[in-house]
PDB file of C-alpha atoms in Angstrom:
ATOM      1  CA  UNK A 294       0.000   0.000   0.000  1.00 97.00           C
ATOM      2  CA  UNK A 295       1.379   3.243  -1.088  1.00 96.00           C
ATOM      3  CA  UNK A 296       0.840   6.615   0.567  1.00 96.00           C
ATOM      4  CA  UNK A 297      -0.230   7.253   4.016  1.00 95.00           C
ATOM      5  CA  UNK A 298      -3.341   8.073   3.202  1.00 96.00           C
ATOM      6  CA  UNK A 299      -4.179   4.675   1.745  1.00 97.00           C
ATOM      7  CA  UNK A 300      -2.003   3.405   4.703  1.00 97.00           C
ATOM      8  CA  UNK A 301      -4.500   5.033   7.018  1.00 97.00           C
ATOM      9  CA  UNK A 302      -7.576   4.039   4.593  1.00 97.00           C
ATOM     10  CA  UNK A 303      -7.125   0.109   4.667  1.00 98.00           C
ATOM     11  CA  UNK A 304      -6.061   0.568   8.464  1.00 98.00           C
ATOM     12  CA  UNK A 305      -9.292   1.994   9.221  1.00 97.00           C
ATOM     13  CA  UNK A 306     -11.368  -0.970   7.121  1.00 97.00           C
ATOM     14  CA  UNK A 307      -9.644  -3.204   9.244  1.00 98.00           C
ATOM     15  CA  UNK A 308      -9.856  -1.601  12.602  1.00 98.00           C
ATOM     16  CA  UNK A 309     -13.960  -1.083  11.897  1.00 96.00           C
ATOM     17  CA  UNK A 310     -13.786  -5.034  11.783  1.00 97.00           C
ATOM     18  CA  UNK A 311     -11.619  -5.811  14.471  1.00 98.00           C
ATOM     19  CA  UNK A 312     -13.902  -8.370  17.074  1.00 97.00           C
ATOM     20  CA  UNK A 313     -10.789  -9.237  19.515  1.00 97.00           C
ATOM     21  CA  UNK A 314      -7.978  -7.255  19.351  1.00 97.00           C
ATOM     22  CA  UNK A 315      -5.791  -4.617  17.762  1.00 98.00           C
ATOM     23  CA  UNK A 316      -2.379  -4.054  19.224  1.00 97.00           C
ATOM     24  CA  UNK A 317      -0.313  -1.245  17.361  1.00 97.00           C
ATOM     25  CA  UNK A 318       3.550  -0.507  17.518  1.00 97.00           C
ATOM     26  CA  UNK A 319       4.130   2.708  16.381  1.00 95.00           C
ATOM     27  CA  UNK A 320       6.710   5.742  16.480  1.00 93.00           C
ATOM     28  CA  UNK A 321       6.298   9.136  18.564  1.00 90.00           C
ATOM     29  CA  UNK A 322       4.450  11.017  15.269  1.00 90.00           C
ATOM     30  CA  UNK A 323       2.541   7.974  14.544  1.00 92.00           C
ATOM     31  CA  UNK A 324       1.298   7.477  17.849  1.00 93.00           C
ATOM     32  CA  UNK A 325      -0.047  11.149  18.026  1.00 92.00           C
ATOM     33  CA  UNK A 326      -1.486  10.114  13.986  1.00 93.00           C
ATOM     34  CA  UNK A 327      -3.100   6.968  15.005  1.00 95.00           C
ATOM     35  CA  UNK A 328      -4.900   8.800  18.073  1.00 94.00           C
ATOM     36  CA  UNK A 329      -6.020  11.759  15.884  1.00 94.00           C
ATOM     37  CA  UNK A 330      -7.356   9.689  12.673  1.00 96.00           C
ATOM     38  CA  UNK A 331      -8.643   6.260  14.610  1.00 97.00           C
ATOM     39  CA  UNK A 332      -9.973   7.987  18.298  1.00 96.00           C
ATOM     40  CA  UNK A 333     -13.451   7.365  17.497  1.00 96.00           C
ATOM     41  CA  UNK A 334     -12.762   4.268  15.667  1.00 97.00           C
ATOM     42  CA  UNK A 335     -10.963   2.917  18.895  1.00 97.00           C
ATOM     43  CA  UNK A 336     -13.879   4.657  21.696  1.00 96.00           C
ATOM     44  CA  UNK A 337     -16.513   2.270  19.514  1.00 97.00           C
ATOM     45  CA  UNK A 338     -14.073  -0.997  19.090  1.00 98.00           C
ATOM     46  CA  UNK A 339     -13.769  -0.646  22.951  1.00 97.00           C
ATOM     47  CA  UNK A 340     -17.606  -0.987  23.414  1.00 97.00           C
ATOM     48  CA  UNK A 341     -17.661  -3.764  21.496  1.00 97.00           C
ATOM     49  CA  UNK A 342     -15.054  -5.243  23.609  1.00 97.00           C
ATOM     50  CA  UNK A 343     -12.156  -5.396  21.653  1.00 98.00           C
ATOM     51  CA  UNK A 344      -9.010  -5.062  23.507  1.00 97.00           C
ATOM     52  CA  UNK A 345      -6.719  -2.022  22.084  1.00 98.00           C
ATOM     53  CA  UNK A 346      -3.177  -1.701  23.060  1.00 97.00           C
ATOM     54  CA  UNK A 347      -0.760   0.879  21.659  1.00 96.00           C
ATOM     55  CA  UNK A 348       3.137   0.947  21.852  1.00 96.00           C
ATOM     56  CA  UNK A 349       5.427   3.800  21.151  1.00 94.00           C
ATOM     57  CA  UNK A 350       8.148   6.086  22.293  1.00 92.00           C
ATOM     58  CA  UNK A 351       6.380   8.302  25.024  1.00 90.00           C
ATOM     59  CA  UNK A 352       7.242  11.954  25.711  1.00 88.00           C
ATOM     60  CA  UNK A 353       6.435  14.777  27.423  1.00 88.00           C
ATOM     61  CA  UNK A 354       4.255  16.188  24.121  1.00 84.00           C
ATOM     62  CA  UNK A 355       2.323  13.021  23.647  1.00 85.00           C
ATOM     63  CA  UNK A 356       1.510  12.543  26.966  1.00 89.00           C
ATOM     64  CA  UNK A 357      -1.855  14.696  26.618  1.00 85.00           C
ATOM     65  CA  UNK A 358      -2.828  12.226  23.543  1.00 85.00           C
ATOM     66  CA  UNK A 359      -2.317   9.051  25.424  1.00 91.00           C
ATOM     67  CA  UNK A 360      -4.362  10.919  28.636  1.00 90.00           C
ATOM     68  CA  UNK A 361      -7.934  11.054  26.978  1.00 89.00           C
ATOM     69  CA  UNK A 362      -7.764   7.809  25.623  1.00 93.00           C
ATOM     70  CA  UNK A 363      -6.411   5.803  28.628  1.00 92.00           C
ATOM     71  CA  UNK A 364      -9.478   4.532  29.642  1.00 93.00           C
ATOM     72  CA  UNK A 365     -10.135   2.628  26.727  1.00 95.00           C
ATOM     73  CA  UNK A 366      -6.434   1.898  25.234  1.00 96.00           C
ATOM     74  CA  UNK A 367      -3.542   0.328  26.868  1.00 96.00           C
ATOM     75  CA  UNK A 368      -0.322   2.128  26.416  1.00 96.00           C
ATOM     76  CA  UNK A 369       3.112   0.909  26.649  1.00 95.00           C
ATOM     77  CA  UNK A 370       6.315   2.300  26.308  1.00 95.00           C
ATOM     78  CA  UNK A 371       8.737   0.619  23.593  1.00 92.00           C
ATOM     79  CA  UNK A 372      11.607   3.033  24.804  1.00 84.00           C
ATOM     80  CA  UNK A 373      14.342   3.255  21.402  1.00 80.00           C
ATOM     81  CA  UNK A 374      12.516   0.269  19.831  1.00 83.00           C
ATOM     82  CA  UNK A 375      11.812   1.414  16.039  1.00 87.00           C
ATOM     83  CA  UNK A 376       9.197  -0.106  14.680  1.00 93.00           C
ATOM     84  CA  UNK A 377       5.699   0.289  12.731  1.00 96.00           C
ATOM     85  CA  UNK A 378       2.878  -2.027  12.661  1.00 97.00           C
ATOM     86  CA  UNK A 379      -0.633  -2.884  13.527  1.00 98.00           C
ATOM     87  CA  UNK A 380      -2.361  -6.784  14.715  1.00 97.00           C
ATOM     88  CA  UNK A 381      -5.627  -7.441  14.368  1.00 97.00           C
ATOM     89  CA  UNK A 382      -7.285 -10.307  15.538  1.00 96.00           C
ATOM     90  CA  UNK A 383      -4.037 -12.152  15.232  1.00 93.00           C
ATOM     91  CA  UNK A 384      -5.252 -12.822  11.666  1.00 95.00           C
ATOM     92  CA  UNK A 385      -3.978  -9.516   9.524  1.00 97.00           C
ATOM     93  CA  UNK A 386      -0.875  -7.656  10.146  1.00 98.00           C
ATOM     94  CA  UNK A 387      -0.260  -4.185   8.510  1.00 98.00           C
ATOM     95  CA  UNK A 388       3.239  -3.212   8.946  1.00 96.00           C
ATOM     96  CA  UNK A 389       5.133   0.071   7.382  1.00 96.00           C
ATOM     97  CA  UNK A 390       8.313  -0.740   5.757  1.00 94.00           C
ATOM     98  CA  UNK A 391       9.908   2.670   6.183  1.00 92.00           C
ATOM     99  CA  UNK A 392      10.944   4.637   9.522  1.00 90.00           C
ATOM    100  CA  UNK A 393       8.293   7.418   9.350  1.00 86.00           C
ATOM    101  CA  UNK A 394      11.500  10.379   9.658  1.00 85.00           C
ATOM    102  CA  UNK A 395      12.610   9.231   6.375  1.00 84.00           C
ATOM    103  CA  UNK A 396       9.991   8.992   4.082  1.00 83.00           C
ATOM    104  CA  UNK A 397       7.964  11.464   3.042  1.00 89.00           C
ATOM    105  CA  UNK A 398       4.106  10.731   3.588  1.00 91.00           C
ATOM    106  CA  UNK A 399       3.245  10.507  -0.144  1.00 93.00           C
ATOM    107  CA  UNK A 400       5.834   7.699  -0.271  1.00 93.00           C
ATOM    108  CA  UNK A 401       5.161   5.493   2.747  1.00 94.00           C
ATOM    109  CA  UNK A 402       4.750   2.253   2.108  1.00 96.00           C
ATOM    110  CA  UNK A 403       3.007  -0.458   4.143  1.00 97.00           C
ATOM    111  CA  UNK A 404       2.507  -4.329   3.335  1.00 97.00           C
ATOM    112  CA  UNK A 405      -0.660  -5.713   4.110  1.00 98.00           C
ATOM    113  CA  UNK A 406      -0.307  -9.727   5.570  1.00 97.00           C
ATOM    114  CA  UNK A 407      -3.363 -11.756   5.911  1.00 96.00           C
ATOM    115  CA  UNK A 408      -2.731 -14.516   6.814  1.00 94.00           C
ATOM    116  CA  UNK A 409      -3.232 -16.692  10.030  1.00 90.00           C
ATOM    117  CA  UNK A 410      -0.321 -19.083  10.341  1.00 94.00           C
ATOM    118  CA  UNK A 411       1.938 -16.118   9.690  1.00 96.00           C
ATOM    119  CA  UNK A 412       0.528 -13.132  11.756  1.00 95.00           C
ATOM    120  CA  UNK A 413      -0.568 -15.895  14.779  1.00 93.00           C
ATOM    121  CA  UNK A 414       3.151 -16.127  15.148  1.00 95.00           C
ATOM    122  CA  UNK A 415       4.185 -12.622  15.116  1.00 95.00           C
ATOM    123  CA  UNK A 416       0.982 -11.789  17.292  1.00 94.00           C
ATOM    124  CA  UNK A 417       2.803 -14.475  19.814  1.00 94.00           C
ATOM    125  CA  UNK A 418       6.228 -12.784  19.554  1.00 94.00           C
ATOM    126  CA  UNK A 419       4.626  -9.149  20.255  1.00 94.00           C
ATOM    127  CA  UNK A 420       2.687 -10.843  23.095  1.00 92.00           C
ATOM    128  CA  UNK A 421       6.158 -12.257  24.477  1.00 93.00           C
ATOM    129  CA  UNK A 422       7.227  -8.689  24.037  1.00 92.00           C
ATOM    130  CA  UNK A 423       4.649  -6.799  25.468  1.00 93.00           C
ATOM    131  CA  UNK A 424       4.893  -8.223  28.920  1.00 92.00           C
ATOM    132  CA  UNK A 425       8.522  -6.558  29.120  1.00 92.00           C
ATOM    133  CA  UNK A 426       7.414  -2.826  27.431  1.00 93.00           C
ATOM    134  CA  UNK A 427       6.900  -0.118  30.554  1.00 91.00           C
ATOM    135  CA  UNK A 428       2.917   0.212  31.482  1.00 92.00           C
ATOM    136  CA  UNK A 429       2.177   3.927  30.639  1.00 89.00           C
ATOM    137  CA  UNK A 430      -0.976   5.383  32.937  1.00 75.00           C
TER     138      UNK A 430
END
């Protein structure tokens, strides 16, 4: 998938039919981007019950984003970990091949993986993860 936009687009199909789980690793701008474009998106997948859990470098100026969501999204802190991608379900993985500082937004590029043998496993590997990342809020 090319362009953020169309990034953002497919993201948005797929978090409007998430029914489990959606677990993003992100970077500092993307984490503020995610939480601007998919707030609503996110307020409605929580009461539905899905679980929502979003990683990313945490500072002082994205603080205030992660605030009025915290009820409904659980934030962790990947310290220098660089990386850009979004589970859902453990059955489609969207990840961004590109560190978002050096491409321009027009050229962003994502791959789109659907497929449940492949993303169970990397689901697994973030869930090994996870448990380690520092529990923002």
């Amino acid at each position: 998938i090319r362009g953020r936009n169309n990034i953002y687009n497919h993201l948005d199909m797929l978090l409007e039919n998430a029914q489990q789980s959606v677990t993003i690793i992100t970077s500092e701008k993307g984490l503020k981007r995610k939480l601007d474009r998919f707030y609503d998106v996110f307020k409605k997948l929580n009461t539905k019950g899905v679980k929502i859990r979003i990683a990313g470098p945490i500072t002082k100026e994205n603080l205030k984003y992660l605030e009025k969501a915290k009820n409904f999204i659980e934030f962790r802190s990947t310290g220098k970990m660089n990386a850009r991608f979004v589970l859902i379900d453990g059955k489609e993985l969207v990840f961004m091949i590109m560190d978002d500082q050096d491409a321009h937004e027009s050229y962003d590029v994502a791959i789109w993986v659907k497929s449940p043998f492949f993303v169970n496993a990397i689901d697994s590997l973030t869930g090994m993860s996870w448990v380690k990342l520092l529990k923002v809020m």
